[in-house]
Short mmCIF file of C-alpha atoms and ligand atoms in Angstrom, two decimals:
data_model
loop_
_atom_site.label_atom_id
_atom_site.label_comp_id
_atom_site.label_asym_id
_atom_site.label_seq_id
_atom_site.Cartn_x
_atom_site.Cartn_y
_atom_site.Cartn_z
CA UNK A 1 47.26 108.43 74.24
CA UNK A 2 49.67 105.75 75.36
CA UNK A 3 48.75 102.18 74.52
CA UNK A 4 47.28 100.17 77.36
CA UNK A 5 49.91 98.13 79.21
CA UNK A 6 50.42 94.54 78.23
CA UNK A 7 48.18 92.23 80.19
CA UNK A 8 49.79 89.84 82.61
CA UNK A 9 50.05 86.45 80.96
CA UNK A 10 51.32 82.91 81.32
CA UNK A 11 52.01 80.85 78.23
CA UNK A 12 52.27 77.11 78.73
CA UNK A 13 54.99 76.10 76.31
CA UNK A 14 54.12 72.65 74.99
CA UNK A 15 56.92 70.79 73.21
CA UNK A 16 57.03 70.81 69.42
CA UNK A 17 53.84 72.72 68.82
CA UNK A 18 55.43 75.95 67.53
CA UNK A 19 55.83 77.21 71.07
CA UNK A 20 59.26 78.77 70.58
CA UNK A 21 57.81 81.13 68.01
CA UNK A 22 55.19 82.32 70.48
CA UNK A 23 57.69 82.53 73.31
CA UNK A 24 60.02 84.67 71.23
CA UNK A 25 57.19 87.05 70.56
CA UNK A 26 56.49 87.33 74.28
CA UNK A 27 60.16 87.90 75.05
CA UNK A 28 60.32 90.74 72.56
CA UNK A 29 57.12 92.30 73.82
CA UNK A 30 58.13 91.94 77.43
CA UNK A 31 61.49 93.52 76.82
CA UNK A 32 59.85 96.43 75.07
CA UNK A 33 57.43 96.91 77.94
CA UNK A 34 60.06 96.27 80.62
CA UNK A 35 57.92 93.49 81.95
CA UNK A 36 58.84 91.40 84.97
CA UNK A 37 59.49 87.89 83.69
CA UNK A 38 59.00 84.86 85.86
CA UNK A 39 61.70 82.77 84.30
CA UNK A 40 63.64 79.72 85.40
CA UNK A 41 66.32 80.51 87.85
CA UNK A 42 68.80 77.97 86.56
CA UNK A 43 68.23 77.55 82.91
CA UNK A 44 65.58 77.74 80.22
CA UNK A 45 62.92 75.62 81.87
CA UNK A 46 61.26 74.97 85.20
CA UNK A 47 62.43 71.59 86.52
CA UNK A 48 60.91 69.78 83.55
CA UNK A 49 59.74 67.01 83.51
CA UNK A 50 59.36 67.25 87.24
CA UNK A 51 57.08 69.90 88.64
CA UNK A 52 58.50 71.87 91.53
CA UNK A 53 57.81 75.23 89.94
CA UNK A 54 57.98 77.60 92.84
CA UNK A 55 61.59 77.12 93.89
CA UNK A 56 62.73 77.62 90.33
CA UNK A 57 61.34 81.04 89.67
CA UNK A 58 63.58 84.04 89.32
CA UNK A 59 62.93 87.37 87.75
CA UNK A 60 64.59 90.22 86.03
CA UNK A 61 63.67 93.74 85.07
CA UNK A 62 61.54 96.34 86.71
CA UNK A 63 63.36 95.93 89.94
CA UNK A 64 61.09 95.84 92.88
CA UNK A 65 58.13 94.86 90.73
CA UNK A 66 55.50 93.55 93.06
CA UNK A 67 54.42 90.81 90.72
CA UNK A 68 55.34 88.97 87.56
CA UNK A 69 53.99 90.08 84.22
CA UNK A 70 54.97 87.22 81.93
CA UNK A 71 55.82 83.55 82.30
CA UNK A 72 56.58 81.57 79.16
CA UNK A 73 59.31 78.99 79.75
CA UNK A 74 58.92 75.22 79.52
CA UNK A 75 57.30 73.49 82.45
CA UNK A 76 55.05 70.57 83.07
CA UNK A 77 51.83 72.25 84.08
CA UNK A 78 50.85 72.35 87.72
CA UNK A 79 47.97 74.79 87.84
CA UNK A 80 47.99 75.25 91.59
CA UNK A 81 51.66 76.26 91.63
CA UNK A 82 51.32 78.41 88.56
CA UNK A 83 48.48 80.29 90.20
CA UNK A 84 50.69 80.88 93.21
CA UNK A 85 53.43 82.35 91.08
CA UNK A 86 51.31 84.55 88.84
CA UNK A 87 48.87 87.26 89.91
CA UNK A 88 45.19 86.60 89.95
CA UNK A 89 44.29 88.45 86.76
CA UNK A 90 46.81 86.52 84.63
CA UNK A 91 45.70 85.45 81.17
CA UNK A 92 46.57 81.78 80.70
CA UNK A 93 47.06 80.52 77.18
CA UNK A 94 48.76 77.73 75.30
CA UNK A 95 49.22 76.26 71.84
CA UNK A 96 48.35 72.81 70.48
CA UNK A 97 49.36 71.24 67.19
CA UNK A 98 48.00 68.37 65.15
CA UNK A 99 48.92 65.36 67.31
CA UNK A 100 50.39 63.38 64.41
CA UNK A 101 52.73 66.22 63.42
CA UNK A 102 53.55 66.90 67.06
CA UNK A 103 54.49 63.32 67.79
CA UNK A 104 56.53 62.96 64.63
CA UNK A 105 58.46 66.08 65.58
CA UNK A 106 58.89 64.96 69.20
CA UNK A 107 60.11 61.57 68.03
CA UNK A 108 62.55 62.99 65.55
CA UNK A 109 63.94 65.60 67.92
CA UNK A 110 64.18 63.42 71.01
CA UNK A 111 64.96 59.99 69.50
CA UNK A 112 68.23 59.66 71.32
CA UNK A 113 67.09 60.94 74.67
CA UNK A 114 63.62 59.57 75.38
CA UNK A 115 64.44 55.99 76.46
CA UNK A 116 61.47 54.40 74.68
CA UNK A 117 62.54 56.04 71.41
CA UNK A 118 66.20 55.21 71.89
CA UNK A 119 65.37 51.53 72.33
CA UNK A 120 63.28 51.56 69.18
CA UNK A 121 66.16 53.18 67.35
CA UNK A 122 68.53 50.45 68.50
CA UNK A 123 66.07 47.79 67.35
CA UNK A 124 65.60 49.60 64.07
CA UNK A 125 69.31 49.54 63.34
CA UNK A 126 69.19 45.76 63.50
CA UNK A 127 66.00 45.51 61.47
CA UNK A 128 67.18 48.16 58.98
CA UNK A 129 63.96 50.07 59.29
CA UNK A 130 63.15 53.55 60.43
CA UNK A 131 63.10 54.03 64.19
CA UNK A 132 59.62 55.53 64.04
CA UNK A 133 58.13 52.58 62.16
CA UNK A 134 59.75 50.08 64.51
CA UNK A 135 58.47 52.02 67.48
CA UNK A 136 54.94 52.14 66.11
CA UNK A 137 54.83 48.42 65.35
CA UNK A 138 54.86 47.69 69.07
CA UNK A 139 55.19 50.86 71.13
CA UNK A 140 54.24 49.11 74.37
CA UNK A 141 57.32 46.91 74.13
CA UNK A 142 59.61 49.96 74.29
CA UNK A 143 57.63 52.05 76.70
CA UNK A 144 58.15 51.94 80.43
CA UNK A 145 55.53 54.29 81.85
CA UNK A 146 57.27 54.39 85.22
CA UNK A 147 60.26 56.14 83.68
CA UNK A 148 59.63 59.89 83.83
CA UNK A 149 61.86 60.56 80.85
CA UNK A 150 59.30 58.64 78.81
CA UNK A 151 56.74 61.34 79.46
CA UNK A 152 56.98 62.60 75.90
CA UNK A 153 56.77 59.09 74.43
CA UNK A 154 52.99 58.96 74.51
CA UNK A 155 50.45 61.80 74.32
CA UNK A 156 53.18 64.41 74.75
CA UNK A 157 50.80 67.38 74.74
CA UNK A 158 48.72 65.85 77.54
CA UNK A 159 51.94 65.18 79.41
CA UNK A 160 53.05 68.80 79.24
CA UNK A 161 49.57 69.85 80.34
CA UNK A 162 50.14 67.84 83.49
CA UNK A 163 47.44 65.30 82.70
CA UNK A 164 47.59 61.59 83.20
CA UNK A 165 48.88 60.92 79.71
CA UNK A 166 49.37 57.18 79.93
CA UNK A 167 45.91 56.09 78.92
CA UNK A 168 42.22 56.69 79.27
CA UNK A 169 41.24 57.42 82.84
CA UNK A 170 38.06 58.32 84.63
CA UNK A 171 39.16 61.84 85.49
CA UNK A 172 39.61 62.80 81.83
CA UNK A 173 36.36 64.77 81.34
CA UNK A 174 36.96 66.66 84.55
CA UNK A 175 40.60 67.33 83.63
CA UNK A 176 39.54 68.75 80.29
CA UNK A 177 36.90 70.93 81.88
CA UNK A 178 39.50 72.26 84.27
CA UNK A 179 41.83 73.16 81.43
CA UNK A 180 39.03 74.80 79.51
CA UNK A 181 38.32 76.82 82.60
CA UNK A 182 41.92 77.78 83.27
CA UNK A 183 42.98 78.75 79.75
CA UNK A 184 41.39 81.79 78.15
CA UNK A 185 42.84 80.77 74.83
CA UNK A 186 44.17 77.55 73.35
CA UNK A 187 45.80 78.40 70.06
CA UNK A 188 46.08 75.96 67.18
CA UNK A 189 49.32 75.73 65.22
CA UNK A 190 47.49 74.81 62.01
CA UNK A 191 45.81 78.22 62.26
CA UNK A 192 48.79 80.04 63.65
CA UNK A 193 48.08 83.53 62.36
CA UNK A 194 44.41 83.38 63.28
CA UNK A 195 45.47 82.18 66.72
CA UNK A 196 47.78 85.15 67.10
CA UNK A 197 44.98 87.51 66.14
CA UNK A 198 42.84 86.06 68.92
CA UNK A 199 45.79 86.34 71.28
CA UNK A 200 46.26 89.94 70.25
CA UNK A 201 42.64 90.67 71.05
CA UNK A 202 43.07 89.08 74.45
CA UNK A 203 46.32 90.85 75.37
CA UNK A 204 45.71 94.15 73.63
CA UNK A 205 48.35 93.78 70.89
CA UNK A 206 48.43 95.02 67.32
CA UNK A 207 49.72 93.45 64.11
CA UNK A 208 53.19 94.87 64.46
CA UNK A 209 53.47 93.38 67.95
CA UNK A 210 52.47 90.00 66.61
CA UNK A 211 54.89 89.78 63.69
CA UNK A 212 57.15 86.74 63.88
CA UNK A 213 59.31 84.32 61.98
CA UNK A 214 58.84 80.58 62.34
CA UNK A 215 61.43 79.34 64.80
CA UNK A 216 62.86 75.95 65.61
CA UNK A 217 61.82 74.30 62.33
CA UNK A 218 63.56 71.12 61.22
CA UNK A 219 65.17 70.89 57.82
CA UNK A 220 63.03 69.17 55.21
CA UNK A 221 65.34 66.16 55.35
CA UNK A 222 64.60 65.62 59.04
CA UNK A 223 60.83 65.52 58.59
CA UNK A 224 59.41 62.04 57.94
CA UNK A 225 56.76 61.48 55.29
CA UNK A 226 53.96 59.49 56.84
CA UNK A 227 51.88 56.94 54.99
CA UNK A 228 48.28 56.28 55.91
CA UNK A 229 49.08 53.27 58.08
CA UNK A 230 51.64 55.24 60.06
CA UNK A 231 49.21 58.09 60.59
CA UNK A 232 46.64 55.60 61.91
CA UNK A 233 49.12 54.04 64.31
CA UNK A 234 50.26 57.47 65.47
CA UNK A 235 46.69 58.50 66.15
CA UNK A 236 45.84 55.41 68.11
CA UNK A 237 49.05 55.54 70.18
CA UNK A 238 48.36 59.19 70.96
CA UNK A 239 44.60 58.83 71.32
CA UNK A 240 44.40 61.22 74.26
CA UNK A 241 46.29 63.91 72.39
CA UNK A 242 43.82 63.40 69.53
CA UNK A 243 40.89 63.90 71.90
CA UNK A 244 42.57 66.91 73.44
CA UNK A 245 43.29 68.49 70.10
CA UNK A 246 39.82 67.86 68.68
CA UNK A 247 38.21 69.31 71.77
CA UNK A 248 40.22 72.51 71.69
CA UNK A 249 40.03 72.81 67.92
CA UNK A 250 36.28 72.98 68.22
CA UNK A 251 36.57 75.52 70.99
CA UNK A 252 38.97 77.52 68.84
CA UNK A 253 36.39 77.81 66.06
CA UNK A 254 33.75 78.84 68.56
CA UNK A 255 36.03 81.66 69.70
CA UNK A 256 36.79 82.50 66.09
CA UNK A 257 33.09 82.82 65.34
CA UNK A 258 32.59 85.08 68.29
CA UNK A 259 35.38 87.26 66.95
CA UNK A 260 33.82 87.13 63.51
CA UNK A 261 35.26 84.89 60.81
CA UNK A 262 35.55 87.63 58.19
CA UNK A 263 37.17 89.96 60.65
CA UNK A 264 39.54 87.20 61.71
CA UNK A 265 40.66 86.55 58.15
CA UNK A 266 41.10 90.26 57.51
CA UNK A 267 43.22 90.69 60.61
CA UNK A 268 45.23 87.55 59.91
CA UNK A 269 46.02 88.97 56.46
CA UNK A 270 47.18 92.24 58.05
CA UNK A 271 49.33 90.29 60.47
CA UNK A 272 50.89 88.33 57.60
CA UNK A 273 51.71 91.59 55.86
CA UNK A 274 53.33 93.02 58.99
CA UNK A 275 55.31 89.80 59.43
CA UNK A 276 56.38 89.85 55.80
CA UNK A 277 57.59 93.45 56.12
CA UNK A 278 59.65 92.53 59.14
CA UNK A 279 61.12 89.52 57.33
CA UNK A 280 62.00 91.68 54.36
CA UNK A 281 63.81 94.07 56.66
CA UNK A 282 65.67 91.45 58.66
CA UNK A 283 66.16 88.19 56.85
CA UNK A 284 68.70 87.57 54.09
CA UNK A 285 68.23 83.80 54.00
CA UNK A 286 65.83 81.40 55.68
CA UNK A 287 66.11 77.65 56.22
CA UNK A 288 69.82 78.07 56.90
CA UNK A 289 71.60 74.90 58.08
CA UNK A 290 73.29 75.08 61.49
CA UNK A 291 76.81 74.96 60.06
CA UNK A 292 76.25 78.24 58.25
CA UNK A 293 74.93 80.07 61.31
CA UNK A 294 76.89 82.02 63.87
CA UNK A 295 76.64 80.73 67.44
CA UNK A 296 74.27 83.44 68.57
CA UNK A 297 71.60 82.54 66.04
CA UNK A 298 72.10 78.77 65.80
CA UNK A 299 69.14 76.85 67.22
CA UNK A 300 69.94 73.93 69.49
CA UNK A 301 70.47 70.71 67.53
CA UNK A 302 69.92 67.15 68.61
CA UNK A 303 71.72 64.03 67.36
CA UNK A 304 68.73 63.07 65.26
CA UNK A 305 67.22 66.29 63.93
CA UNK A 306 68.62 69.23 62.03
CA UNK A 307 67.04 72.51 63.02
CA UNK A 308 67.42 75.42 60.65
CA UNK A 309 67.68 79.13 61.33
CA UNK A 310 68.01 82.58 59.77
CA UNK A 311 70.78 84.65 58.34
CA UNK A 312 70.24 88.36 58.84
CA UNK A 313 70.85 91.07 56.31
CA UNK A 314 74.30 92.59 56.46
CA UNK A 315 73.48 96.25 56.12
CA UNK A 316 71.15 96.73 59.08
CA UNK A 317 71.20 99.89 61.17
CA UNK A 318 72.03 99.39 64.81
CA UNK A 319 68.41 99.73 65.78
CA UNK A 320 67.29 97.26 63.12
CA UNK A 321 69.99 94.88 64.22
CA UNK A 322 68.69 94.90 67.77
CA UNK A 323 65.21 94.16 66.54
CA UNK A 324 66.22 91.53 63.99
CA UNK A 325 68.55 89.62 66.29
CA UNK A 326 65.77 89.35 68.85
CA UNK A 327 63.34 88.21 66.16
CA UNK A 328 65.53 85.25 65.27
CA UNK A 329 67.20 84.60 68.61
CA UNK A 330 66.69 80.94 69.61
CA UNK A 331 65.14 79.97 72.92
CA UNK A 332 68.33 79.02 74.74
CA UNK A 333 70.21 82.12 73.65
CA UNK A 334 67.31 84.34 74.68
CA UNK A 335 67.25 82.77 78.13
CA UNK A 336 70.99 82.88 78.46
CA UNK A 337 71.01 86.49 77.53
CA UNK A 338 68.43 87.30 80.13
CA UNK A 339 70.24 85.36 82.80
CA UNK A 340 73.65 86.75 82.11
CA UNK A 341 72.48 90.32 82.00
CA UNK A 342 70.09 90.00 84.87
CA UNK A 343 72.40 90.96 87.70
CA UNK A 344 71.34 91.48 90.31
CA UNK A 345 68.45 89.10 90.35
CA UNK A 346 65.85 89.68 92.95
CA UNK A 347 64.91 87.11 95.50
CA UNK A 348 61.33 86.89 94.61
CA UNK A 349 59.58 83.86 95.85
CA UNK A 350 59.40 83.27 99.51
CA UNK A 351 58.77 79.60 99.92
CA UNK A 352 56.52 78.14 102.51
CA UNK A 353 59.59 76.43 103.82
CA UNK A 354 60.84 79.84 104.72
CA UNK A 355 63.69 79.50 102.29
CA UNK A 356 64.53 82.34 99.99
CA UNK A 357 65.58 81.39 96.53
CA UNK A 358 66.22 83.27 93.38
CA UNK A 359 69.06 85.41 94.60
CA UNK A 360 72.05 84.88 92.39
CA UNK A 361 75.48 86.30 92.18
CA UNK A 362 76.68 87.49 88.89
CA UNK A 363 79.63 85.15 88.60
CA UNK A 364 77.44 82.17 89.08
CA UNK A 365 75.07 83.31 86.40
CA UNK A 366 77.80 83.92 83.92
CA UNK A 367 79.03 80.41 84.28
CA UNK A 368 75.60 78.86 84.03
CA UNK A 369 75.84 77.89 80.45
CA UNK A 370 79.43 76.89 80.34
CA UNK A 371 79.69 74.54 83.29
CA UNK A 372 77.69 71.43 84.05
CA UNK A 373 74.52 72.19 86.00
CA UNK A 374 74.55 71.83 89.75
CA UNK A 375 72.93 68.50 90.45
CA UNK A 376 70.84 69.55 93.37
CA UNK A 377 68.25 67.08 94.46
CA UNK A 378 68.36 68.74 97.72
CA UNK A 379 66.83 70.50 100.54
CA UNK A 380 64.46 72.73 98.69
CA UNK A 381 63.05 70.06 96.50
CA UNK A 382 64.88 71.39 93.50
CA UNK A 383 65.39 68.63 91.01
CA UNK A 384 67.43 70.13 88.32
CA UNK A 385 67.19 68.12 85.14
CA UNK A 386 66.92 64.92 87.05
CA UNK A 387 67.52 62.25 84.52
CA UNK A 388 66.49 64.62 81.77
CA UNK A 389 69.10 63.83 79.19
CA UNK A 390 67.42 65.63 76.39
CA UNK A 391 67.14 68.61 78.61
CA UNK A 392 70.79 68.57 79.37
CA UNK A 393 71.31 68.09 75.67
CA UNK A 394 69.23 71.06 74.72
CA UNK A 395 71.33 73.24 76.98
CA UNK A 396 74.40 72.29 75.11
CA UNK A 397 76.10 71.72 78.39
CA UNK A 398 76.42 67.99 78.03
CA UNK A 399 79.06 66.20 76.10
N1 LIG B 401 54.29 79.56 63.09
C1 LIG B 401 54.33 78.24 63.08
N2 LIG B 401 53.32 77.53 62.55
C2 LIG B 401 53.38 76.20 62.52
N3 LIG B 401 54.40 75.47 63.01
C3 LIG B 401 55.42 76.13 63.55
C4 LIG B 401 55.43 77.53 63.63
N4 LIG B 401 56.56 77.89 64.23
C5 LIG B 401 57.23 76.75 64.51
N5 LIG B 401 56.55 75.68 64.08
C6 LIG B 401 56.96 74.27 64.19
O1 LIG B 401 56.92 73.89 65.55
C7 LIG B 401 57.99 72.96 65.83
C8 LIG B 401 58.87 73.50 66.93
O2 LIG B 401 58.09 73.54 68.09
P1 LIG B 401 58.59 74.14 69.47
O3 LIG B 401 59.21 75.46 69.24
O4 LIG B 401 57.43 74.08 70.37
O5 LIG B 401 59.72 73.09 69.91
S1 LIG B 401 60.44 72.96 71.33
O6 LIG B 401 59.68 72.03 72.13
O7 LIG B 401 60.50 74.27 71.97
O8 LIG B 401 61.79 72.43 71.05
C9 LIG B 401 58.72 72.77 64.52
O9 LIG B 401 58.11 71.66 63.90
P2 LIG B 401 58.97 70.57 63.05
O10 LIG B 401 59.68 71.37 61.97
O11 LIG B 401 57.93 69.64 62.51
O12 LIG B 401 59.90 69.92 63.99
C10 LIG B 401 58.40 74.05 63.78
O13 LIG B 401 58.51 73.91 62.38
#
């Protein structure tokens, strides 16, 4: 018979954990299943790092759908609002990565745009040291916790999870318990394939559905080698992310044992084979520098990190091309594509305020990615990219 429909799900996309790879998989699945996406009305993320989620939700596909099926764009978590947007039976899941690797990646990618990092970089130029080492010598001296754009400068995973990420606080155990309760699965990037197998079990997906290529990876030259001292300083600066990760890593292995460790390894191997087949079909060259990539497949670059991509095979059939382009399509292009081809969008969320949002006209959508964003701090509490330089940067709409 027909496969069971995809379960309704919300993926909290945490920066620099491998989240674009998971998101891409959800986009492809959702498209195939004609799912109703709750996606950001304006751009590729929901008001980040602010948290007014509701007014930012728009949808496409399955016109007249009574509810959303998938949500997977960047936001800073606000569980209450997320629960209002998504139906009650939604599967919540997210992905964590080793906190040292995560922070190194966050630092490298956002050096110029997170103020605390930018200051360290300026100081480093004078001291002729690396920005990261200067930052870690005295992070407090660069870090103004009152500045929202510094959210990613300390415990970035906790920040994206909506926690108080600035330091130890009394509500921590309760916050963790709440997350454990809310998320049916917390995947671990260091066990990516095993994580996907568990996700597949949760959402009713098979190996072919779960095949992926690693997206949004930096070039080897952009990745810092970390000595032992640096690792220690990174861990102590991001102590809450370390606690968070250790907690969910343990939980991950408990889930893995319930699934059966042998079975998990077997299924992860099958998944790797499926992924390898897909790569063989699609990819001519991996690790391709941005200059060699066409616009459509070039991942967003920042001033301080080089992000590599994929060159597709030349002789693909039209059907293969559709599949392969989607497989390697970067986050911003996937969103843009959805937005541009989404006409007419449906007004979906009726705010308490009695204001209807989410209804767009085609012309406005088409220009979304070519003109500066509307700076609307206005009536409906929509704070688009307020102060979020890196966010503007990632859109490629800035300078
Ligand atoms: N499958 C898999 N397994 C392990 N690691 C992976 C995977 N896919 C992506 N990555 C790494 O994740 C980093 C990109 O994370 P995100 O996509 O979350 O970044 S972003 O916040 O959306 O910009 C980026 O890390 P760095 O290369 O260290 O920057 C990717 O290499």
